[in-house]
XYZ file of N, CA and C in Angstrom:
417
model
N 76.175 62.166 -113.869
C 75.586 60.857 -113.649
C 76.411 60.114 -112.620
N 75.756 59.472 -111.684
C 76.476 58.674 -110.710
C 76.825 57.335 -111.316
N 77.756 56.644 -110.681
C 78.119 55.325 -111.153
C 79.111 55.348 -112.291
N 79.855 56.450 -112.428
C 80.813 56.530 -113.501
C 81.926 55.522 -113.246
N 82.405 54.875 -114.291
C 83.491 53.914 -114.179
C 84.705 54.489 -114.887
N 85.729 54.794 -114.104
C 86.947 55.358 -114.685
C 87.953 54.263 -114.936
N 88.653 54.387 -116.029
C 89.746 53.483 -116.334
C 90.840 53.765 -115.298
N 91.260 52.762 -114.519
C 92.237 53.009 -113.464
C 93.507 53.654 -114.009
N 93.868 54.771 -113.387
C 95.124 55.402 -113.719
C 95.152 56.269 -114.970
N 94.355 55.972 -115.970
C 94.437 56.713 -117.229
C 93.060 57.122 -117.747
N 92.386 58.005 -117.009
C 91.082 58.467 -117.492
C 91.235 59.294 -118.768
N 90.355 59.060 -119.724
C 90.386 59.763 -121.021
C 89.609 61.070 -120.892
N 90.167 62.138 -121.456
C 89.645 63.482 -121.219
C 89.244 64.196 -122.514
N 88.147 64.943 -122.439
C 87.708 65.864 -123.485
C 87.771 67.258 -122.873
N 88.320 68.220 -123.622
C 88.408 69.599 -123.125
C 87.514 70.491 -123.977
N 86.680 71.305 -123.312
C 85.776 72.234 -123.992
C 86.151 73.650 -123.562
N 86.680 74.431 -124.512
C 87.099 75.799 -124.214
C 87.102 76.583 -125.523
N 86.761 77.861 -125.460
C 86.712 78.657 -126.697
C 88.042 79.312 -127.041
N 89.102 79.008 -126.289
C 90.423 79.551 -126.588
C 91.311 78.470 -127.209
N 91.610 78.590 -128.514
C 92.483 77.594 -129.156
C 93.842 77.479 -128.467
N 94.362 78.582 -127.981
C 95.654 78.574 -127.294
C 95.569 77.752 -126.010
N 94.501 77.961 -125.225
C 94.352 77.191 -123.988
C 94.140 75.713 -124.298
N 93.330 75.406 -125.305
C 93.098 74.007 -125.665
C 94.413 73.293 -125.952
N 95.268 73.936 -126.720
C 96.555 73.338 -127.081
C 97.442 73.165 -125.849
N 97.523 74.197 -125.026
C 98.354 74.152 -123.820
C 97.852 73.096 -122.841
N 96.544 73.067 -122.606
C 95.966 72.104 -121.664
C 96.153 70.675 -122.158
N 95.960 70.460 -123.455
C 96.151 69.118 -124.024
C 97.580 68.641 -123.772
N 98.556 69.482 -124.126
C 99.956 69.086 -123.965
C 100.295 68.823 -122.497
N 99.839 69.701 -121.617
C 100.113 69.560 -120.187
C 99.555 68.245 -119.640
N 98.268 68.004 -119.878
C 97.638 66.794 -119.333
C 98.242 65.525 -119.920
N 98.506 65.530 -121.215
C 99.091 64.341 -121.832
C 100.503 64.077 -121.299
N 101.286 65.125 -121.083
C 102.624 64.950 -120.499
C 102.528 64.385 -119.090
N 101.430 64.678 -118.404
C 101.249 64.229 -117.025
C 100.415 62.948 -116.928
N 100.174 62.281 -118.058
C 99.564 60.961 -118.030
C 98.064 60.870 -118.216
N 97.404 61.958 -118.584
C 95.967 61.899 -118.870
C 95.778 62.061 -120.371
N 95.349 60.992 -121.061
C 95.128 61.099 -122.509
C 93.965 62.043 -122.824
N 94.211 62.999 -123.709
C 93.158 63.915 -124.157
C 92.671 63.387 -125.504
N 91.406 62.923 -125.518
C 90.852 62.303 -126.725
C 90.252 63.320 -127.685
N 90.042 64.551 -127.191
C 89.488 65.572 -128.069
C 89.471 66.933 -127.419
N 89.432 67.967 -128.275
C 89.268 69.346 -127.820
C 88.233 69.995 -128.729
N 87.291 70.702 -128.130
C 86.241 71.382 -128.888
C 86.004 72.759 -128.279
N 85.326 73.623 -129.038
C 85.193 75.003 -128.582
C 83.759 75.473 -128.351
N 82.758 74.586 -128.506
C 81.378 75.024 -128.268
C 80.521 73.851 -127.784
N 79.324 74.169 -127.335
C 78.426 73.171 -126.751
C 78.001 72.091 -127.735
N 77.658 72.490 -128.950
C 77.205 71.503 -129.943
C 78.301 70.486 -130.225
N 79.523 70.962 -130.428
C 80.638 70.049 -130.674
C 80.936 69.201 -129.441
N 80.770 69.783 -128.256
C 81.010 69.033 -127.020
C 80.040 67.864 -126.898
N 78.761 68.100 -127.160
C 77.761 67.026 -127.057
C 78.037 65.935 -128.098
N 78.330 66.339 -129.316
C 78.598 65.377 -130.390
C 79.853 64.568 -130.100
N 80.920 65.249 -129.694
C 82.193 64.580 -129.456
C 82.124 63.674 -128.226
N 81.428 64.103 -127.195
C 81.268 63.256 -126.000
C 80.519 61.977 -126.358
N 79.495 62.085 -127.191
C 78.742 60.895 -127.612
C 79.626 59.961 -128.434
N 80.451 60.545 -129.266
C 81.307 59.776 -130.159
C 82.477 59.108 -129.419
N 83.136 59.848 -128.529
C 84.373 59.376 -127.909
C 84.206 58.784 -126.503
N 83.078 59.064 -125.851
C 82.800 58.552 -124.506
C 83.970 58.770 -123.533
N 84.373 60.020 -123.320
C 85.481 60.279 -122.396
C 85.070 59.998 -120.947
N 86.067 59.807 -120.084
C 85.810 59.610 -118.656
C 85.648 60.942 -117.940
N 86.348 61.967 -118.465
C 86.365 63.301 -117.863
C 86.100 64.325 -118.954
N 85.302 65.348 -118.615
C 85.104 66.456 -119.551
C 85.395 67.750 -118.792
N 86.439 68.444 -119.222
C 86.760 69.752 -118.655
C 85.971 70.795 -119.433
N 85.217 71.634 -118.737
C 84.342 72.616 -119.389
C 84.634 74.011 -118.857
N 85.027 74.913 -119.767
C 85.209 76.314 -119.398
C 83.842 76.896 -119.050
N 83.777 77.671 -117.971
C 82.485 78.223 -117.558
C 81.972 79.281 -118.527
N 82.876 79.900 -119.304
C 82.466 80.897 -120.294
C 82.916 80.437 -121.675
N 81.972 80.044 -122.483
C 82.258 79.584 -123.850
C 81.736 80.616 -124.833
N 82.368 81.779 -124.852
C 81.877 82.858 -125.701
C 80.490 83.268 -125.233
N 79.514 83.155 -126.121
C 78.135 83.520 -125.776
C 77.411 82.396 -125.028
N 78.022 81.234 -124.937
C 77.386 80.080 -124.303
C 77.822 79.949 -122.845
N 76.985 79.299 -122.044
C 77.293 79.072 -120.639
C 77.870 77.676 -120.437
N 79.047 77.621 -119.842
C 79.631 76.339 -119.490
C 78.826 75.616 -118.419
N 78.132 76.381 -117.575
C 77.293 75.768 -116.545
C 76.117 75.029 -117.184
N 75.499 75.641 -118.202
C 74.413 74.966 -118.926
C 74.928 73.711 -119.621
N 76.098 73.816 -120.237
C 76.676 72.659 -120.912
C 76.992 71.556 -119.903
N 77.518 71.914 -118.754
C 77.832 70.911 -117.722
C 76.581 70.115 -117.350
N 75.438 70.800 -117.214
C 74.173 70.110 -116.900
C 73.782 69.144 -118.016
N 73.880 69.610 -119.253
C 73.508 68.753 -120.395
C 74.424 67.533 -120.486
N 75.716 67.742 -120.286
C 76.662 66.628 -120.333
C 76.389 65.634 -119.211
N 76.145 66.143 -118.015
C 75.890 65.274 -116.871
C 74.626 64.434 -117.074
N 73.594 65.029 -117.684
C 72.344 64.309 -117.935
C 72.498 63.249 -119.018
N 73.468 63.423 -119.911
C 73.578 62.568 -121.087
C 74.698 61.535 -121.044
N 75.720 61.768 -120.224
C 76.898 60.903 -120.273
C 77.371 60.523 -118.873
N 78.092 59.428 -118.790
C 78.623 58.955 -117.509
C 80.026 59.485 -117.254
N 80.329 60.655 -117.772
C 81.650 61.268 -117.581
C 81.607 62.204 -116.379
N 82.762 62.373 -115.743
C 82.905 63.363 -114.675
C 83.132 64.718 -115.327
N 82.285 65.688 -115.010
C 82.434 67.044 -115.553
C 83.186 67.887 -114.525
N 84.256 68.524 -114.987
C 85.042 69.418 -114.146
C 85.020 70.796 -114.794
N 84.610 71.794 -114.019
C 84.561 73.157 -114.532
C 85.931 73.804 -114.424
N 86.287 74.617 -115.424
C 87.549 75.350 -115.431
C 87.279 76.808 -115.768
N 88.160 77.695 -115.294
C 87.987 79.118 -115.591
C 89.236 79.893 -115.194
N 89.356 81.073 -115.763
C 90.384 82.007 -115.314
C 89.885 82.775 -114.096
N 88.576 82.766 -113.862
C 87.999 83.427 -112.684
C 88.349 82.645 -111.427
N 88.403 83.317 -110.303
C 88.675 82.668 -109.024
C 87.479 81.816 -108.617
N 87.763 80.683 -107.981
C 86.700 79.774 -107.560
C 85.693 80.468 -106.638
N 86.170 81.313 -105.717
C 85.247 81.969 -104.789
C 84.273 82.898 -105.508
N 84.672 83.435 -106.665
C 83.777 84.300 -107.435
C 82.631 83.504 -108.074
N 82.835 82.207 -108.231
C 81.848 81.342 -108.897
C 81.251 80.304 -107.951
N 81.547 80.412 -106.664
C 81.217 79.357 -105.694
C 79.752 78.908 -105.747
N 78.809 79.845 -105.784
C 77.390 79.478 -105.795
C 77.017 78.738 -107.079
N 77.523 79.213 -108.209
C 77.233 78.554 -109.484
C 77.864 77.164 -109.550
N 79.075 77.036 -109.031
C 79.745 75.730 -109.012
C 78.969 74.767 -108.123
N 78.581 75.240 -106.933
C 77.839 74.391 -105.992
C 76.505 73.940 -106.578
N 75.882 74.777 -107.397
C 74.601 74.443 -108.001
C 74.704 73.615 -109.268
N 75.928 73.330 -109.682
C 76.113 72.569 -110.917
C 76.344 71.089 -110.585
N 76.199 70.226 -111.589
C 76.445 68.806 -111.366
C 77.929 68.433 -111.467
N 78.791 69.421 -111.676
C 80.218 69.149 -111.836
C 80.803 68.542 -110.564
N 81.814 67.690 -110.731
C 82.471 67.095 -109.571
C 83.381 68.099 -108.883
N 83.676 69.205 -109.561
C 84.498 70.232 -108.954
C 84.959 71.275 -109.945
N 85.908 72.076 -109.492
C 86.408 73.218 -110.251
C 87.925 73.249 -110.154
N 88.570 73.601 -111.268
C 90.014 73.827 -111.283
C 90.265 75.138 -112.014
N 91.011 76.019 -111.373
C 91.437 77.245 -112.037
C 92.362 76.867 -113.192
N 92.252 77.571 -114.292
C 93.115 77.269 -115.438
C 94.592 77.368 -115.074
N 94.934 78.272 -114.155
C 96.338 78.410 -113.763
C 96.801 77.255 -112.879
N 95.863 76.499 -112.306
C 96.197 75.381 -111.427
C 95.968 74.025 -112.092
N 95.616 74.039 -113.375
C 95.297 72.783 -114.061
C 96.506 71.853 -114.089
N 96.266 70.610 -113.662
C 97.299 69.573 -113.700
C 96.600 68.226 -113.599
N 97.324 67.170 -113.918
C 96.724 65.843 -113.776
C 96.434 65.558 -112.307
N 97.283 66.050 -111.397
C 97.036 65.846 -109.968
C 95.739 66.529 -109.530
N 95.511 67.760 -109.998
C 94.282 68.472 -109.634
C 93.057 67.714 -110.129
N 93.123 67.198 -111.357
C 92.013 66.439 -111.927
C 91.800 65.148 -111.148
N 92.874 64.405 -110.901
C 92.762 63.130 -110.179
C 92.254 63.330 -108.754
N 92.681 64.409 -108.099
C 92.209 64.684 -106.734
C 90.710 64.928 -106.704
N 90.191 65.668 -107.692
C 88.740 65.888 -107.760
C 87.998 64.577 -108.007
N 88.526 63.750 -108.891
C 87.885 62.464 -109.184
C 87.895 61.570 -107.951
N 89.014 61.551 -107.240
C 89.129 60.745 -106.024
C 88.143 61.236 -104.967
N 88.072 62.553 -104.772
C 87.155 63.117 -103.782
C 85.709 62.803 -104.139
N 85.375 62.882 -105.434
C 84.012 62.578 -105.861
C 83.703 61.096 -105.662
N 84.635 60.244 -106.007
C 84.438 58.796 -105.839
C 84.238 58.475 -104.356
N 85.042 59.082 -103.481
C 84.916 58.842 -102.043
C 83.589 59.378 -101.506
N 83.116 60.498 -102.063
C 81.843 61.082 -101.630
C 80.672 60.209 -102.057
N 80.736 59.667 -103.271
C 79.639 58.851 -103.808
C 79.595 57.482 -103.158
N 80.779 56.876 -102.931
C 80.839 55.528 -102.351
C 81.808 55.535 -101.177
N 81.365 56.078 -100.030
C 82.273 56.168 -98.889
C 82.675 54.775 -98.399
N 83.899 54.698 -97.959
C 84.389 53.439 -97.392
C 83.805 53.322 -95.994
N 83.171 52.202 -95.726
C 82.575 52.040 -94.404
C 83.662 51.701 -93.399
N 83.515 52.254 -92.207
C 84.462 52.010 -91.136
C 84.180 50.642 -90.535
N 85.242 49.891 -90.183
C 85.011 48.605 -89.532
C 84.357 48.817 -88.187
N 83.441 47.957 -87.850
C 82.740 48.057 -86.575
C 83.580 47.424 -85.471
N 83.572 48.090 -84.325
C 84.261 47.500 -83.172
C 83.328 46.500 -82.526
N 83.909 45.430 -82.015
C 83.087 44.386 -81.388
C 83.212 44.431 -79.899
């Protein structure tokens, strides 16, 4: 959804991944780096329920959620909530480029590259793309 309003400096995050180990590691990493993680869930149904309940600013979604598709979930989340959806995976971005481009996600972060800086950079790039700063006109 366009028009998302992020809390300056401290966007609240929900992580959706079917690996309990990754959920724990990602939560600790992001929180240490200044992004509060308001919840972690492992499937689409819990993601939809928790997003409605907690209204996060950012939702990190693994592209493979066991038998479920993270790409399908990203579409459902984007249609239902004003959160920025960021896709994550152990797969290389170039291997998923067409699927990522066709999704409503603001971007992709490899699980090995996950950091608050990577998340903030995607949010900044999306914000700049949606509301470009107009150049001053020369007189």
